[in-house]
Coordinates of C-alpha atoms in Angstrom, one line a residue:
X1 CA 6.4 20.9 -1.0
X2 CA 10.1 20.3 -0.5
X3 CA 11.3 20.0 2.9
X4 CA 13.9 22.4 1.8
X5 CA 11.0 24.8 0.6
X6 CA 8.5 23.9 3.8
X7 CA 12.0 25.2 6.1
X8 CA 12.0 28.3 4.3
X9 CA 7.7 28.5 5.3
X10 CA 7.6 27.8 8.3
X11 CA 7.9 30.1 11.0
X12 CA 9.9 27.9 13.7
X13 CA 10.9 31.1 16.2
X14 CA 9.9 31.4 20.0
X15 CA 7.7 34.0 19.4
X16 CA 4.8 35.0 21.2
X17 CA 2.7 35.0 18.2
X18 CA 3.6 31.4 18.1
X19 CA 3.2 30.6 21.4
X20 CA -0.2 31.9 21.2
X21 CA -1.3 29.6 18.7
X22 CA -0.1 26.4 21.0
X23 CA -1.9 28.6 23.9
X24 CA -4.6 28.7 22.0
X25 CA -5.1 25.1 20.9
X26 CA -4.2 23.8 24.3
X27 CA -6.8 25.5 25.6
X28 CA -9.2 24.0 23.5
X29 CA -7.9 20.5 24.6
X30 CA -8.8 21.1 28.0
X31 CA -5.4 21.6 29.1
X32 CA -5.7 25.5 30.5
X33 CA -2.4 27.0 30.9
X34 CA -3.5 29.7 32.8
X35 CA -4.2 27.8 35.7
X36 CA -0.5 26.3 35.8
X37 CA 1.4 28.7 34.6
X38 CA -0.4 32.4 34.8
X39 CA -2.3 33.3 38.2
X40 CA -3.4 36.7 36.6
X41 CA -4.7 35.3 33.4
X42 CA -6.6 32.7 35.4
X43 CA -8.7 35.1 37.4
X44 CA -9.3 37.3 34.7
X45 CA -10.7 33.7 33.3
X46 CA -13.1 32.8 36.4
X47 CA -14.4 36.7 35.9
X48 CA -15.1 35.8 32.3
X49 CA -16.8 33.1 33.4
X50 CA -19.1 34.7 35.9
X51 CA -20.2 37.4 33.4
X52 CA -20.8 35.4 30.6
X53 CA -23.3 33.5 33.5
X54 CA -24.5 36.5 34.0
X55 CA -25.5 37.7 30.5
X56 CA -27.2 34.0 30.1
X57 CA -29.3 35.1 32.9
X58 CA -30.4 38.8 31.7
X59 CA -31.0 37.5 28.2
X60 CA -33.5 35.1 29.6
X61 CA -35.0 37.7 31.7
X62 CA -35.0 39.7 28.8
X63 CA -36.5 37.2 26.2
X64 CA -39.5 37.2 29.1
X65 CA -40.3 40.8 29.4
X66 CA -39.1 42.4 26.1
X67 CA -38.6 46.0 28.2
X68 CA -36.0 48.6 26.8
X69 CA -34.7 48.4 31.0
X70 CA -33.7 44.5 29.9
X71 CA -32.2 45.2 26.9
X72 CA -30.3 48.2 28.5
X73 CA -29.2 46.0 30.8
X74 CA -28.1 42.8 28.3
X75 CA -26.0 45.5 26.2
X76 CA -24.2 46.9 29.2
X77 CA -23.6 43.2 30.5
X78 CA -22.4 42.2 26.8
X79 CA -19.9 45.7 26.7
X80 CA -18.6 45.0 30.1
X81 CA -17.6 41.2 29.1
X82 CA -16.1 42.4 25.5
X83 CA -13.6 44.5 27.5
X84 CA -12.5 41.6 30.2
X85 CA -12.3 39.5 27.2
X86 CA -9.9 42.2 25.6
X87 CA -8.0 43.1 29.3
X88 CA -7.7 38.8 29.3
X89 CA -6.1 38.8 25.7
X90 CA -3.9 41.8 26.5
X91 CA -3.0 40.0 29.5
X92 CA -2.0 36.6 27.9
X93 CA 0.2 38.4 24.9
X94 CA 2.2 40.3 27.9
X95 CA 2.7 36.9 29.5
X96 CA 3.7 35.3 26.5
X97 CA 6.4 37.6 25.7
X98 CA 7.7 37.6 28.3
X99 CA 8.5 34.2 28.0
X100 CA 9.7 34.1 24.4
X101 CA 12.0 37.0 25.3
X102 CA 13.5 34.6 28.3
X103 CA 13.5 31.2 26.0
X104 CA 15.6 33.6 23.2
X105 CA 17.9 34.4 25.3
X106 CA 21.3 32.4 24.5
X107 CA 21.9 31.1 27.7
X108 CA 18.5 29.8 28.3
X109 CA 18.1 26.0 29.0
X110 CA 15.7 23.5 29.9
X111 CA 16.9 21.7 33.4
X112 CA 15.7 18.4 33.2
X113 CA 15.2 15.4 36.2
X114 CA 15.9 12.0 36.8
X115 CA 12.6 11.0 37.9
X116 CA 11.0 7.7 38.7
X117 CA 11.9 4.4 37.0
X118 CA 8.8 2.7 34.8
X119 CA 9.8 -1.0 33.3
X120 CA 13.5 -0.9 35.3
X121 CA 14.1 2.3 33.0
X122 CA 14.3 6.2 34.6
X123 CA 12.1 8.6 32.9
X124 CA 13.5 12.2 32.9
X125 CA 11.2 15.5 32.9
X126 CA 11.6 19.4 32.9
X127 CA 11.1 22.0 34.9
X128 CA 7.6 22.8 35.7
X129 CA 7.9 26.4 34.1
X130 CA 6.4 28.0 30.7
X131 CA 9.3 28.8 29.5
X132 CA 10.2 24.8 29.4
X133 CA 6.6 24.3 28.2
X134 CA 6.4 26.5 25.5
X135 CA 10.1 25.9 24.1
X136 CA 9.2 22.1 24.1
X137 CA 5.8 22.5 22.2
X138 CA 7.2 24.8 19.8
X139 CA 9.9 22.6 19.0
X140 CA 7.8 19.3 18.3
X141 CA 5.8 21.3 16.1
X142 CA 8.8 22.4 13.8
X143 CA 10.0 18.6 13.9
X144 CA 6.4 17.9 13.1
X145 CA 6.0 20.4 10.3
X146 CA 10.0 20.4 9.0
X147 CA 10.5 15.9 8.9
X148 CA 6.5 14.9 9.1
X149 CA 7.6 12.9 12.1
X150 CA 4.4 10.7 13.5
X151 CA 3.8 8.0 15.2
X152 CA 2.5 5.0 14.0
X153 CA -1.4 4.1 14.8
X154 CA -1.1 1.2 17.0
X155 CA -5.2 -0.4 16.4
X156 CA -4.4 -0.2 12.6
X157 CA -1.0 -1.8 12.8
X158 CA -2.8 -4.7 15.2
X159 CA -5.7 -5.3 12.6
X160 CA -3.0 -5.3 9.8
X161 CA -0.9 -7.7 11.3
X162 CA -4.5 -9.8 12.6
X163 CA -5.3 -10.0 8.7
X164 CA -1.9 -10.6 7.3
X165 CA -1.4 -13.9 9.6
X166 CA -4.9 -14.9 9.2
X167 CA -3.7 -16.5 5.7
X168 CA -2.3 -19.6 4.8
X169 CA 0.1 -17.9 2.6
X170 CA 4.1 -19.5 3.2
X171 CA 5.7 -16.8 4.8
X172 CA 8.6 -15.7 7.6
X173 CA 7.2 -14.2 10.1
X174 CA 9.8 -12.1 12.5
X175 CA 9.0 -10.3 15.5
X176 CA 11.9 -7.9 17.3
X177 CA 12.5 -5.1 19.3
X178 CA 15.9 -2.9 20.5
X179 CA 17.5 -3.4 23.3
X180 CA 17.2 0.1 25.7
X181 CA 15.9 1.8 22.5
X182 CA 16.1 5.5 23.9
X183 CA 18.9 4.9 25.9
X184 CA 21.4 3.6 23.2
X185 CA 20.8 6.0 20.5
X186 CA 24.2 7.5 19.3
X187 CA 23.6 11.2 20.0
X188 CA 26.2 12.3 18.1
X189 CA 24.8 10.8 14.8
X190 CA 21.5 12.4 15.7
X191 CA 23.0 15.5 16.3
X192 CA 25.0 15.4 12.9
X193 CA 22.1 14.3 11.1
X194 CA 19.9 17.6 12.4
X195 CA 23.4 19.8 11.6
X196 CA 23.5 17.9 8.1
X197 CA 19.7 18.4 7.2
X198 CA 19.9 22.4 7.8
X199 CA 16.0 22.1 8.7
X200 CA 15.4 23.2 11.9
X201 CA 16.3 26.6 13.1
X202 CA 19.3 27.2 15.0
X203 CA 17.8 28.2 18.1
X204 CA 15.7 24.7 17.8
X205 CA 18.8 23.1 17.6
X206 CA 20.6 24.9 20.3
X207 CA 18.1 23.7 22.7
X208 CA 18.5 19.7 21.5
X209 CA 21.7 19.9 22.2
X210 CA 21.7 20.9 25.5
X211 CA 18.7 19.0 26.5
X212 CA 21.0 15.8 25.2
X213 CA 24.1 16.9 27.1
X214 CA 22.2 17.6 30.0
X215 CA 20.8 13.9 29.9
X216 CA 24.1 12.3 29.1
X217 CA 26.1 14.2 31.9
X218 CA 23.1 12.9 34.1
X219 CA 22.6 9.4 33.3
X220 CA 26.6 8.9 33.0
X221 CA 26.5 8.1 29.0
X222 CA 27.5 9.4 25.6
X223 CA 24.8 7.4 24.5
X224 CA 20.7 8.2 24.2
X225 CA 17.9 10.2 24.6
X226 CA 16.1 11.0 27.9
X227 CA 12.6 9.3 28.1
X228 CA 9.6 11.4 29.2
X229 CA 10.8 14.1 27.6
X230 CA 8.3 15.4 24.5
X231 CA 11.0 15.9 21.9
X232 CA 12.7 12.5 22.2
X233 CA 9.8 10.8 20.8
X234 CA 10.7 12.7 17.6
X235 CA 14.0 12.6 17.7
X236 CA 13.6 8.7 18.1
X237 CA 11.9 8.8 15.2
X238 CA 14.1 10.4 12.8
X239 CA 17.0 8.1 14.2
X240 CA 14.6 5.0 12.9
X241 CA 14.0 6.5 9.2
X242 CA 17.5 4.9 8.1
X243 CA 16.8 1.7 9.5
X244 CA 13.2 1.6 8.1
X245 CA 14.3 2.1 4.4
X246 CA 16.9 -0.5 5.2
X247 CA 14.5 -3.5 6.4
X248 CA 12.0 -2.5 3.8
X249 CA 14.3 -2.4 0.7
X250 CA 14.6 -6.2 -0.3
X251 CA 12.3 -7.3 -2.3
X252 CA 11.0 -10.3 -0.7
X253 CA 9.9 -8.1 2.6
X254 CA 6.1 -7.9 2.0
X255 CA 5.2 -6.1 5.2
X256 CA 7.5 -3.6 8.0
X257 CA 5.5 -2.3 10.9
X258 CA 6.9 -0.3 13.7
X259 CA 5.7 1.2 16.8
X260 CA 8.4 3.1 18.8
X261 CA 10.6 0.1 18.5
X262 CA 8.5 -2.8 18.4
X263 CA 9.0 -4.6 15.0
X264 CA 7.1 -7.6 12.8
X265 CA 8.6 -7.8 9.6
X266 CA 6.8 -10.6 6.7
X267 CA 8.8 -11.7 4.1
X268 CA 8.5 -14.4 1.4
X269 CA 11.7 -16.0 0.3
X270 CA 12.8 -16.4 -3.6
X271 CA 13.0 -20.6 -4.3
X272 CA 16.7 -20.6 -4.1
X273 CA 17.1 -18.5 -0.8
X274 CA 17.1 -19.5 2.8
X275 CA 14.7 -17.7 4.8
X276 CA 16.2 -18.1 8.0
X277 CA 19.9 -16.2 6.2
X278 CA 17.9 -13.8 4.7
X279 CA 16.2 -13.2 8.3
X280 CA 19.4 -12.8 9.8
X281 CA 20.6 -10.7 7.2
X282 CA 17.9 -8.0 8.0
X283 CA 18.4 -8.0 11.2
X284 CA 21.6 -7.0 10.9
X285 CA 21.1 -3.4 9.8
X286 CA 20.7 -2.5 13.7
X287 CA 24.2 -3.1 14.4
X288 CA 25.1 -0.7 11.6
X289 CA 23.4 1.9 13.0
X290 CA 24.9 1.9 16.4
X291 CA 22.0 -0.2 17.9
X292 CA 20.9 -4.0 19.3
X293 CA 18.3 -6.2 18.9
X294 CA 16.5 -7.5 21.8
X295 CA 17.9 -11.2 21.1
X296 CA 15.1 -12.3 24.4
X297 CA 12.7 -11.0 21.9
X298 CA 13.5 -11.7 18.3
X299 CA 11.6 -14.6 17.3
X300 CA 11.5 -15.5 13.5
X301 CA 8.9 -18.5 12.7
X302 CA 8.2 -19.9 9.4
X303 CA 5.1 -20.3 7.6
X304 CA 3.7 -23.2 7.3
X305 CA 5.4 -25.6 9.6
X306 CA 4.5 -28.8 10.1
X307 CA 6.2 -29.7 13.4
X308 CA 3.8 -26.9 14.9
X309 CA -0.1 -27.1 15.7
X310 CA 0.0 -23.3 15.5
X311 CA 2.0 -20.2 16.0
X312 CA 1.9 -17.4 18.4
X313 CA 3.6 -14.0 18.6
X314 CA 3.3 -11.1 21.3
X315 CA 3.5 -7.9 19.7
X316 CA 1.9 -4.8 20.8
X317 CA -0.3 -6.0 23.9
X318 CA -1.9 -9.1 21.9
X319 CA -0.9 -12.8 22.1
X320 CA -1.8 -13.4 18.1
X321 CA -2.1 -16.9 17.6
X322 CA -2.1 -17.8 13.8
X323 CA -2.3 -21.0 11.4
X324 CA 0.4 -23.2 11.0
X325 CA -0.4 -22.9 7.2
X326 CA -1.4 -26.6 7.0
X327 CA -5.2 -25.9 7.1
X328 CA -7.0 -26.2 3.5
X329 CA -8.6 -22.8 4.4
X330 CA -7.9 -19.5 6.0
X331 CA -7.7 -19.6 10.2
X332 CA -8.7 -16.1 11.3
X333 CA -5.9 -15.2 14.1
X334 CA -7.1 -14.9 17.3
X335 CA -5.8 -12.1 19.9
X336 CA -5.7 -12.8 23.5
X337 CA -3.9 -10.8 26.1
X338 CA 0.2 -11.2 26.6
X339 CA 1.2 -12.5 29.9
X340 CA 2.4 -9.3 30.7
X341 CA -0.3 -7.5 30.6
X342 CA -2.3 -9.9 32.4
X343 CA 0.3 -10.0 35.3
X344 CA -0.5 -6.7 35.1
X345 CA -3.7 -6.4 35.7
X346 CA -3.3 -9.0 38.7
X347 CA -0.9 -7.1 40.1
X348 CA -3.2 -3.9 40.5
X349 CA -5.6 -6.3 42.0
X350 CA -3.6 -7.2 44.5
X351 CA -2.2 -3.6 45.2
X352 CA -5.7 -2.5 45.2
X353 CA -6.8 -4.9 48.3
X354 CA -3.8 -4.4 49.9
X355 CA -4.4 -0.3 49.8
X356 CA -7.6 -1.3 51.4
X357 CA -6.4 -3.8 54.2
X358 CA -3.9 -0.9 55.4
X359 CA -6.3 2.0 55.5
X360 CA -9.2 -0.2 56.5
X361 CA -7.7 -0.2 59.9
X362 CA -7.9 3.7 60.6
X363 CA -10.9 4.5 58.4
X364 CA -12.8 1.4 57.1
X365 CA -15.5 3.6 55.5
X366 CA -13.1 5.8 53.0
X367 CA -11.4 2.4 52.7
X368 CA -14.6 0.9 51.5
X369 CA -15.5 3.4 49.2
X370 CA -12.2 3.9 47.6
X371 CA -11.9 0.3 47.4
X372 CA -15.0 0.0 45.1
X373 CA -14.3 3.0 43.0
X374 CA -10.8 1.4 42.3
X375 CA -12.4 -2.1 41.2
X376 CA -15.3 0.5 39.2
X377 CA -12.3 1.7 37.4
X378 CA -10.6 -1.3 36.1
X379 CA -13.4 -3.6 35.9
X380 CA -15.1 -0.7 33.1
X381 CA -14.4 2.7 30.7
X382 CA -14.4 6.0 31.6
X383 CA -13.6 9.2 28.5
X384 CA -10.5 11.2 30.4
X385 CA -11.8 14.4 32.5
X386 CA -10.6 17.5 31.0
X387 CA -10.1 16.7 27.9
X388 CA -11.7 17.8 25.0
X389 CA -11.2 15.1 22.3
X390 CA -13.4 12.4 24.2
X391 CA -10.4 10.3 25.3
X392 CA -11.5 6.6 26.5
X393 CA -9.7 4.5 28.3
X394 CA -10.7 1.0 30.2
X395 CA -10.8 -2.4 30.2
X396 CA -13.0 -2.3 26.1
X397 CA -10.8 0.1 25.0
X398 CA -7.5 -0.7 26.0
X399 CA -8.0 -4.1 24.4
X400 CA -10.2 -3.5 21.7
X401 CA -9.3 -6.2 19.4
X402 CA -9.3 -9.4 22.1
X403 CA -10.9 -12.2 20.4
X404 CA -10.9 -14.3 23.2
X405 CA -12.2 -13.9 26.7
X406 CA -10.2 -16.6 28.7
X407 CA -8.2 -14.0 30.0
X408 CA -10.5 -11.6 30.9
X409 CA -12.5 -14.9 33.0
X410 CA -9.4 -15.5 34.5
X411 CA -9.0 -12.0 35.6
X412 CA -12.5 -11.6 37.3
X413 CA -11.9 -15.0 39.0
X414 CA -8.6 -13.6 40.2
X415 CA -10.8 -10.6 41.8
X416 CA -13.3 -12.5 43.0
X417 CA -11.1 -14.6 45.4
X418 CA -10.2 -11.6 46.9
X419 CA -13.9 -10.1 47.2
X420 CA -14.9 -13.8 48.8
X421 CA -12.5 -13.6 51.1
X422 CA -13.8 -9.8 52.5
X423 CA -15.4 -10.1 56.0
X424 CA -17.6 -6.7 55.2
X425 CA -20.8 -8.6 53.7
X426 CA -22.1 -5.6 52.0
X427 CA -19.3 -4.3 50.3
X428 CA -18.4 -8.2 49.0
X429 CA -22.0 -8.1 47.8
X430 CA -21.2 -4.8 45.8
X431 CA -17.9 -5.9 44.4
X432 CA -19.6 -9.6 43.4
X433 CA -21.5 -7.4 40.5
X434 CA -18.2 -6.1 39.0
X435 CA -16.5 -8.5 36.2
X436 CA -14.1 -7.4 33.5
X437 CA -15.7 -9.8 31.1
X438 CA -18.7 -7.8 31.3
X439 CA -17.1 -4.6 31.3
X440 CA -15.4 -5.8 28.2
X441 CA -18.5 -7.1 26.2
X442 CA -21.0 -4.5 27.4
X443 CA -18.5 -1.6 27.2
X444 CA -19.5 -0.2 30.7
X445 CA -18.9 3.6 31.5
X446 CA -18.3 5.0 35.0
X447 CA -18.0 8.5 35.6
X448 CA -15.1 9.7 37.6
X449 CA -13.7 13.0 38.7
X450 CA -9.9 14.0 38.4
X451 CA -9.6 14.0 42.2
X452 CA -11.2 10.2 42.1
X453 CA -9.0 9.3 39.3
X454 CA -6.0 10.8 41.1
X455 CA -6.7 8.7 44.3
X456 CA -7.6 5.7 42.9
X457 CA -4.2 5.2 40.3
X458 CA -2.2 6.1 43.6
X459 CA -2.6 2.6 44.4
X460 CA -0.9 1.1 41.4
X461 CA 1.5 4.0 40.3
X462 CA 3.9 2.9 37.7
X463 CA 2.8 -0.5 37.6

């Protein structure tokens, strides 16, 4: 289907309709929007929850006794939960209309917040309110639907790249990134490009536009997009699709992989052309597009090189290190952590004993236990509370592809100087059994509840 066609499809209004649908299928994500954003809706839930409890219980009771009193009693049970569940639809189509009528209302806006900085850069985010919900959602699912924006898998890109450098094959390898990606976007070539396309709907537009002003009169720019914000993750996107077809359109670029705006382009030169010229010639098509390369973190290496035992890139949390191309036979790359991420990981060690030396001193007993669920938590796994699809996260499955350990030793000797050092004998002999090498290779799960994980990231927030 043309886009052209799939505009003329898709419904992309701020209707309640739609906004049932994204009610709907947040809900069964684990993300209930009654609870933040309808008080009303979320009782009528709770009663929902407590009849449907109930009705377990007298079908039990009636599967038992088999009396017409027990079936009497299961029907009436089962009428008396069909209608909450009616009152509780009802309920939610009211709510939701009234805030499409609000959102379609031309002076409506989302306000938007400087918030906290993450990486030296400020991350921006609405007001806590349905109306900003629901205008956001519906709006990434028209960009979704209208420009089949989506972001790139970051495990398959990793095991592509792992393969591809694994080969003895002559090559240039170039790795690259753009300097302050969101906040250096030209907005008013985004904006022209969404006018130019005639995709999205006018009132999708409208809000954009005043979500980019809003961030430019804020941050003191004409240029970029606010991070943080849902939509600018698309918007980003589109911006990129230029530049994309650019890099991958000579014919001596065998493989383009982005993600956000981390780069590693392969290409293999003709005879005649010099691969460093033609590297610098690619790189170029940032400039032309209003943006710049991240000269700190552009590195171009050829394949094989002699003057080299090996090569090494960073790109996308790994440390590949991959053959020179002098070896008779294929070297499989190996991953290891990037020294970033590895400071990292330090660094919420340290913040994690230091938590526990300052509260230690008015309650050593919370101090203690926090202190162990904290070094539970990053020493293992643990699938996300509240949410539906099974999300993991941990020490395994953050760094799924590490081929090599060394970093992950070095890590658990890093915490273990710190356990040594406790005076508390009991608690240093309970923290002595946790190693991220084991949590790694035995893929350990810990439980946690959302008011344990909320106290034990306060330690290391935004770090």
């Amino acid at each position: 289907m043309s886009l052209a066609r799939e505009r003329k499809v898709l419904d992309q209004s701020f209707s309640a309709s739609n906004f049932r649908k994204i009610f709907d299928l947040e809900n069964r994500k684990g993300n209930y929007l009654e609870g933040r954003f309808f008080p009303d809706i979320a009782d009528k839930s709770k009663e929902i929850q407590s009849r449907s409890k109930k009705l377990r219980e007298l079908r039990k009771i009636h599967a038992a006794v088999q009396s017409d009193d027990s079936e009497n009693e299961v029907n009436s049970a089962y009428n008396e939960l069909k209608e909450l569940k009616e009152e509780r639809d009802t309920l939610i189509d009211a709510e939701l209309t009234k805030v499409s009528e609000k959102i379609r209302e031309k002076s409506f806006s989302l306000n938007i917040q400087k918030g906290a900085s993450i990486g030296g850069k400020p991350v921006y985010t609405t007001d806590n309110t349905a109306e900003s919900f629901f205008a956001l959602k519906q709006i990434q699912h028209n960009f979704r639907r209208l420009y089949k924006v989506k972001q790139a898998n970051r495990h398959q890109i990793v095991c592509q790249v792992r393969e591809l450098l694994g080969d003895s094959f002559p090559k240039y390898v170039i790795r690259t990134d753009i300097s302050s990606f969101y906040e250096s976007i030209p907005t008013d070539k985004l904006l022209k490009k969404l006018r130019d396309d005639s995709l999205l709907s006018v009132d999708s537009r409208r809000i954009v536009q005043k979500i980019i002003f809003e961030y430019c009169r804020l941050s003191g720019s004409s240029l970029g997009i606010p991070r943080g914000i849902g939509i600018s993750a698309y918007l980003a996107e589109l911006y990129m699709r230029e530049i994309d077809e650019t890099i991958i359109k000579p014919p001596a670029v065998i493989y383009y992989s982005r993600y956000v705006d981390d780069m590693l382009i392969v290409f293999c030169p003709e005879p005649n052309q010099n691969g460093f010229e033609l590297a610098k010639t690619i790189l170029t098509c940032f400039r032309k597009h209003g943006l710049k390369r991240n000269s700190s973190k552009t590195d171009i290496k050829k394949v094989p090189d002699s003057s080299i035992p090996q090569n090494t890139i960073e790109y996308l949390g790994y440390k590949i290190t991959f053959s020179s191309g002098k070896e008779k036979h294929p070297v499989p790359a190996k991953l290891a952590m990037t020294d970033a991420k590895l400071d990292r990981y330090k660094r919420r060690i340290d913040l994690v004993f230091a938590a526990y030396q300052k509260k230690s001193r008015y309650n050593e007993k919370q101090a203690r236990r926090l202190l162990e669920k904290r070094i539970r938590f990053l020493t293992s796994n643990t699938r996300l509370v509240n949410n539906k699809k099974h999300v993991v996260s941990g020490v395994f499955f953050s760094n799924p592809l590490l081929t090599e350990l060394d970093d992950l030793q070095d890590l658990d000797a890093h915490l273990q100087a710190y356990v040594s050092a406790l005076t508390v004998s009991r608690l240093q002999a309970r923290l002595s059994n946790y190693s991220f090498e084991k949590g790694f290779q035995r893929k350990r799960y810990h439980k946690f509840s959302a008011q344990d994980l909320s106290a034990i990231v306060e330690a290391w927030k935004n770090v």
